[in-house]
């Protein structure tokens, strides 16, 4: 995506205008529905400048499995129609297979109602069906030396991020920013970024000091920690708020918070 120079002043990005449509439904009238408001809102956006004459990547997070709290296909279809009316060509894109091998987003989106015939644009996994279409960029962070930027995102002439809003255990809210940072790279880079937390969570367990009293698990109000089948301490990254109560309660100082793998 090439930055639009008109958006820059003295090397910094200009603040974007924020528009919103209220979900309040105060009269029985099709014009008062959220899709109707979304349609009016889209007419106020300079889509001709953003998308006109360009190949636009519409970056989405289309969920996986039985997920249904993503953006309804009706809204996606409406945006695509507006992009086309503004003179743009568009494809939808989301991550392909995850490092766990469970395909999601751009590969299984049809299961949740996102398909080309419904939306009016093709759907491509960001880095190809095999997650091997990417551009490599060297970086020099402490434990991260390469970023694999998804090929279809890199090649697009413009990008529109159409993402839903949701809670996130670590960063409070996931959404547009996460959709770009974690969603526009290969599964390997996503895994590398998640691994920046030492041991996957940042909480380090010393098995030699632990007597398995279970106080740490009882203390966690977020049900984020547990002992696995091998009796090893584990933390579920998405549930943990780093309140450190488990660390404080441990009578043997078997838990600590380390940041050795952070950037
Ligand atoms: S509180 Fe400490 S000693 Fe007890 S189970 Fe947890 S880590 Fe082990
Ligand atoms: S830091 Fe807090 S939220 Fe995370 S596992 Fe420990 S007690 Fe639970």
Short mmCIF file of C-alpha atoms and ligand atoms in Angstrom, two decimals:
data_model
loop_
_atom_site.label_atom_id
_atom_site.label_comp_id
_atom_site.label_asym_id
_atom_site.label_seq_id
_atom_site.Cartn_x
_atom_site.Cartn_y
_atom_site.Cartn_z
CA UNK A 1 0.00 0.00 0.00
CA UNK A 2 1.47 3.36 -1.00
CA UNK A 3 0.80 6.13 1.53
CA UNK A 4 -1.15 9.03 0.10
CA UNK A 5 1.11 12.09 0.31
CA UNK A 6 -1.88 14.34 0.90
CA UNK A 7 -2.26 12.58 4.24
CA UNK A 8 1.22 13.63 5.38
CA UNK A 9 2.36 16.85 6.95
CA UNK A 10 5.95 17.21 8.04
CA UNK A 11 6.34 13.43 7.91
CA UNK A 12 3.48 12.66 10.28
CA UNK A 13 0.07 11.29 9.48
CA UNK A 14 -2.85 13.67 9.60
CA UNK A 15 -5.58 12.74 12.05
CA UNK A 16 -8.30 10.81 10.29
CA UNK A 17 -11.87 12.01 10.54
CA UNK A 18 -13.95 9.60 12.62
CA UNK A 19 -17.49 8.90 11.51
CA UNK A 20 -19.93 6.59 13.19
CA UNK A 21 -23.50 5.43 12.90
CA UNK A 22 -25.51 4.75 16.03
CA UNK A 23 -27.02 1.28 16.42
CA UNK A 24 -30.04 2.89 18.08
CA UNK A 25 -33.25 1.94 16.29
CA UNK A 26 -35.78 4.59 17.23
CA UNK A 27 -38.50 4.21 14.60
CA UNK A 28 -39.93 1.47 12.44
CA UNK A 29 -38.48 2.62 9.18
CA UNK A 30 -35.99 0.89 6.86
CA UNK A 31 -34.05 4.18 6.79
CA UNK A 32 -33.40 3.86 10.54
CA UNK A 33 -31.67 0.47 10.27
CA UNK A 34 -27.93 0.07 10.65
CA UNK A 35 -27.39 -1.04 7.02
CA UNK A 36 -29.20 2.10 5.81
CA UNK A 37 -27.04 4.25 8.09
CA UNK A 38 -23.91 2.44 6.90
CA UNK A 39 -24.89 3.14 3.31
CA UNK A 40 -25.30 6.87 4.05
CA UNK A 41 -22.01 6.88 5.96
CA UNK A 42 -20.18 5.31 3.00
CA UNK A 43 -21.41 8.13 0.77
CA UNK A 44 -19.57 10.64 3.00
CA UNK A 45 -16.20 8.89 2.55
CA UNK A 46 -13.87 9.92 -0.27
CA UNK A 47 -13.77 6.46 -1.77
CA UNK A 48 -12.88 7.86 -5.19
CA UNK A 49 -9.61 9.24 -3.78
CA UNK A 50 -8.88 6.09 -1.78
CA UNK A 51 -9.91 3.43 -4.28
CA UNK A 52 -10.50 5.03 -7.68
CA UNK A 53 -8.52 3.26 -10.43
CA UNK A 54 -6.76 1.04 -7.88
CA UNK A 55 -6.69 -2.62 -6.95
CA UNK A 56 -7.91 -2.53 -3.36
CA UNK A 57 -7.24 -5.18 -0.72
CA UNK A 58 -10.21 -5.30 1.61
CA UNK A 59 -8.62 -6.75 4.74
CA UNK A 60 -11.07 -8.56 6.97
CA UNK A 61 -11.01 -10.93 9.88
CA UNK A 62 -13.59 -13.53 8.89
CA UNK A 63 -13.24 -15.74 11.95
CA UNK A 64 -12.99 -19.50 11.99
CA UNK A 65 -15.03 -22.56 12.91
CA UNK A 66 -18.42 -21.60 14.33
CA UNK A 67 -17.44 -17.96 14.88
CA UNK A 68 -20.30 -15.62 14.02
CA UNK A 69 -19.42 -12.33 15.72
CA UNK A 70 -17.68 -11.01 12.63
CA UNK A 71 -19.02 -8.39 10.21
CA UNK A 72 -22.25 -9.49 8.55
CA UNK A 73 -21.83 -10.17 4.79
CA UNK A 74 -24.50 -7.55 4.01
CA UNK A 75 -22.17 -4.74 5.17
CA UNK A 76 -19.23 -6.21 3.25
CA UNK A 77 -21.30 -6.39 0.08
CA UNK A 78 -22.39 -2.78 0.51
CA UNK A 79 -18.82 -1.53 0.93
CA UNK A 80 -17.69 -3.51 -2.12
CA UNK A 81 -20.47 -1.97 -4.20
CA UNK A 82 -19.35 1.51 -3.13
CA UNK A 83 -15.69 0.74 -3.94
CA UNK A 84 -16.68 -0.41 -7.42
CA UNK A 85 -18.88 2.64 -7.96
CA UNK A 86 -15.85 4.76 -7.01
CA UNK A 87 -13.90 3.12 -9.83
CA UNK A 88 -11.89 0.64 -7.79
CA UNK A 89 -11.30 -3.06 -8.20
CA UNK A 90 -11.37 -5.06 -5.01
CA UNK A 91 -10.53 -8.41 -3.49
CA UNK A 92 -11.18 -9.57 0.06
CA UNK A 93 -8.32 -11.04 2.00
CA UNK A 94 -7.68 -12.70 5.35
CA UNK A 95 -5.09 -15.00 6.83
CA UNK A 96 -4.85 -18.55 5.54
CA UNK A 97 -3.87 -21.64 7.52
CA UNK A 98 -2.73 -21.06 11.08
CA UNK A 99 0.40 -22.55 12.62
CA UNK A 100 -1.89 -25.10 14.31
CA UNK A 101 -2.95 -26.30 10.87
CA UNK A 102 -6.59 -25.23 11.24
CA UNK A 103 -7.45 -23.26 8.15
CA UNK A 104 -9.44 -20.13 8.90
CA UNK A 105 -10.23 -16.70 7.55
CA UNK A 106 -9.52 -16.67 3.84
CA UNK A 107 -9.76 -20.45 3.41
CA UNK A 108 -12.93 -21.42 5.25
CA UNK A 109 -14.85 -18.16 5.07
CA UNK A 110 -17.56 -19.69 2.88
CA UNK A 111 -18.71 -21.74 5.90
CA UNK A 112 -19.69 -18.48 7.61
CA UNK A 113 -21.43 -16.86 4.65
CA UNK A 114 -18.53 -15.03 3.02
CA UNK A 115 -18.34 -16.08 -0.61
CA UNK A 116 -17.62 -14.35 -3.89
CA UNK A 117 -21.15 -14.79 -5.21
CA UNK A 118 -22.61 -13.16 -2.08
CA UNK A 119 -20.04 -10.40 -1.59
CA UNK A 120 -19.24 -9.54 -5.19
CA UNK A 121 -15.45 -9.86 -4.93
CA UNK A 122 -12.98 -12.77 -4.82
CA UNK A 123 -11.46 -13.91 -1.52
CA UNK A 124 -7.74 -14.67 -1.29
CA UNK A 125 -5.67 -15.86 1.68
CA UNK A 126 -3.22 -12.98 2.38
CA UNK A 127 -0.14 -15.06 1.70
CA UNK A 128 -1.57 -17.62 -0.69
CA UNK A 129 -3.22 -20.99 -0.16
CA UNK A 130 0.03 -22.50 1.12
CA UNK A 131 1.09 -19.44 3.16
CA UNK A 132 4.22 -19.18 1.02
CA UNK A 133 3.54 -16.00 -0.94
CA UNK A 134 5.28 -13.29 1.04
CA UNK A 135 8.00 -10.62 0.94
CA UNK A 136 10.74 -10.98 3.48
CA UNK A 137 11.98 -7.94 5.39
CA UNK A 138 14.96 -8.04 7.70
CA UNK A 139 14.46 -6.40 11.08
CA UNK A 140 16.82 -6.10 14.00
CA UNK A 141 14.89 -6.70 17.18
CA UNK A 142 16.19 -8.76 20.04
CA UNK A 143 14.45 -12.00 19.13
CA UNK A 144 12.80 -11.14 15.83
CA UNK A 145 15.01 -10.91 12.77
CA UNK A 146 12.61 -11.37 9.85
CA UNK A 147 9.08 -10.23 9.02
CA UNK A 148 7.23 -12.10 6.27
CA UNK A 149 4.80 -9.59 4.78
CA UNK A 150 1.80 -11.18 3.08
CA UNK A 151 2.15 -10.99 -0.70
CA UNK A 152 -1.37 -9.89 -1.58
CA UNK A 153 -1.23 -7.07 0.97
CA UNK A 154 2.19 -5.96 -0.26
CA UNK A 155 1.04 -5.90 -3.89
CA UNK A 156 -2.25 -4.08 -3.36
CA UNK A 157 -2.42 -0.45 -4.48
CA UNK A 158 -4.71 0.47 -1.60
CA UNK A 159 -5.96 -1.27 1.51
CA UNK A 160 -9.20 -0.86 3.43
CA UNK A 161 -9.35 -2.46 6.85
CA UNK A 162 -12.89 -3.68 7.55
CA UNK A 163 -12.69 -5.16 11.01
CA UNK A 164 -15.00 -5.79 13.90
CA UNK A 165 -14.41 -4.73 17.46
CA UNK A 166 -13.80 -7.24 20.22
CA UNK A 167 -12.25 -7.63 23.63
CA UNK A 168 -8.71 -8.93 23.99
CA UNK A 169 -7.19 -10.28 27.20
CA UNK A 170 -3.81 -8.64 26.64
CA UNK A 171 -4.51 -5.40 24.81
CA UNK A 172 -8.08 -4.72 26.04
CA UNK A 173 -9.44 -4.34 22.54
CA UNK A 174 -8.55 -6.15 19.36
CA UNK A 175 -9.73 -4.77 16.06
CA UNK A 176 -8.37 -2.64 13.27
CA UNK A 177 -4.78 -2.43 14.54
CA UNK A 178 -4.53 -6.12 15.32
CA UNK A 179 -6.09 -6.94 11.97
CA UNK A 180 -3.13 -5.22 10.29
CA UNK A 181 -0.26 -6.14 12.62
CA UNK A 182 -1.17 -9.80 13.04
CA UNK A 183 -3.32 -10.26 9.96
CA UNK A 184 -1.04 -9.04 7.18
CA UNK A 185 1.85 -11.44 7.76
CA UNK A 186 2.43 -15.17 7.36
CA UNK A 187 1.53 -17.70 10.05
CA UNK A 188 5.23 -17.97 10.88
CA UNK A 189 5.58 -14.25 11.60
CA UNK A 190 2.32 -14.28 13.56
CA UNK A 191 3.72 -17.10 15.66
CA UNK A 192 7.04 -15.27 16.09
CA UNK A 193 5.20 -12.16 17.29
CA UNK A 194 3.11 -14.15 19.74
CA UNK A 195 6.29 -15.82 20.98
CA UNK A 196 7.81 -12.48 21.95
CA UNK A 197 6.21 -13.14 25.30
CA UNK A 198 8.67 -15.49 26.97
CA UNK A 199 7.31 -19.01 27.22
CA UNK A 200 4.26 -17.80 25.31
CA UNK A 201 2.84 -15.81 28.24
CA UNK A 202 5.57 -13.87 30.04
CA UNK A 203 4.94 -15.79 33.27
CA UNK A 204 7.77 -18.19 33.99
CA UNK A 205 7.23 -21.28 36.13
CA UNK A 206 10.07 -22.96 38.03
CA UNK A 207 9.17 -26.65 38.33
CA UNK A 208 11.88 -27.25 40.95
CA UNK A 209 10.32 -24.75 43.34
CA UNK A 210 6.69 -25.74 42.75
CA UNK A 211 5.00 -28.20 45.14
CA UNK A 212 1.69 -28.16 43.21
CA UNK A 213 -0.31 -26.61 46.02
CA UNK A 214 -2.64 -25.17 43.32
CA UNK A 215 -2.97 -21.80 45.08
CA UNK A 216 -2.02 -19.94 41.90
CA UNK A 217 -4.87 -21.57 39.96
CA UNK A 218 -7.41 -20.92 42.73
CA UNK A 219 -6.30 -17.28 42.91
CA UNK A 220 -6.78 -16.53 39.21
CA UNK A 221 -10.18 -14.92 38.73
CA UNK A 222 -9.86 -15.11 34.93
CA UNK A 223 -9.34 -18.89 34.76
CA UNK A 224 -6.23 -18.15 32.74
CA UNK A 225 -3.83 -20.62 34.35
CA UNK A 226 -3.87 -24.37 34.81
CA UNK A 227 -1.66 -27.42 35.13
CA UNK A 228 -1.63 -29.48 31.94
CA UNK A 229 -1.63 -33.28 31.58
CA UNK A 230 2.11 -33.32 32.24
CA UNK A 231 1.50 -31.30 35.40
CA UNK A 232 3.25 -28.27 33.94
CA UNK A 233 2.00 -24.75 34.60
CA UNK A 234 0.39 -23.06 31.60
CA UNK A 235 -1.22 -19.69 31.00
CA UNK A 236 -3.82 -18.95 28.34
CA UNK A 237 -2.51 -15.78 26.79
CA UNK A 238 -5.89 -14.40 25.74
CA UNK A 239 -7.37 -14.71 29.23
CA UNK A 240 -4.44 -13.46 31.29
CA UNK A 241 -4.50 -9.80 32.32
CA UNK A 242 -1.05 -9.93 33.95
CA UNK A 243 -2.56 -8.98 37.29
CA UNK A 244 0.26 -11.08 38.83
CA UNK A 245 -1.97 -12.42 41.61
CA UNK A 246 -0.73 -15.94 40.88
CA UNK A 247 2.84 -14.74 41.31
CA UNK A 248 2.08 -12.96 44.57
CA UNK A 249 0.16 -15.86 46.10
CA UNK A 250 2.79 -18.51 45.37
CA UNK A 251 4.36 -19.51 48.71
CA UNK A 252 7.47 -20.89 47.02
CA UNK A 253 8.27 -18.07 44.58
CA UNK A 254 7.91 -20.56 41.77
CA UNK A 255 6.35 -18.00 39.44
CA UNK A 256 7.87 -14.83 38.06
CA UNK A 257 7.21 -12.34 35.30
CA UNK A 258 9.98 -12.11 32.78
CA UNK A 259 10.40 -9.99 29.71
CA UNK A 260 13.57 -11.44 28.29
CA UNK A 261 12.07 -12.03 24.87
CA UNK A 262 10.40 -8.67 24.41
CA UNK A 263 11.75 -6.37 21.72
S1 LIG B 1 1.19 -21.45 43.90
FE1 LIG B 1 3.33 -21.80 43.38
S2 LIG B 1 3.85 -23.72 44.40
FE2 LIG B 1 1.63 -23.58 44.35
S3 LIG B 1 1.05 -24.68 42.48
FE3 LIG B 1 1.23 -22.53 41.94
S4 LIG B 1 3.33 -22.32 41.21
FE4 LIG B 1 3.24 -24.23 42.32
S1 LIG B 2 -1.35 -13.01 36.05
FE1 LIG B 2 -3.44 -12.87 36.86
S2 LIG B 2 -4.73 -13.37 35.11
FE2 LIG B 2 -2.69 -14.08 34.59
S3 LIG B 2 -2.63 -16.21 35.23
FE3 LIG B 2 -1.85 -15.01 36.95
S4 LIG B 2 -3.61 -14.62 38.26
FE4 LIG B 2 -4.39 -15.28 36.24
#
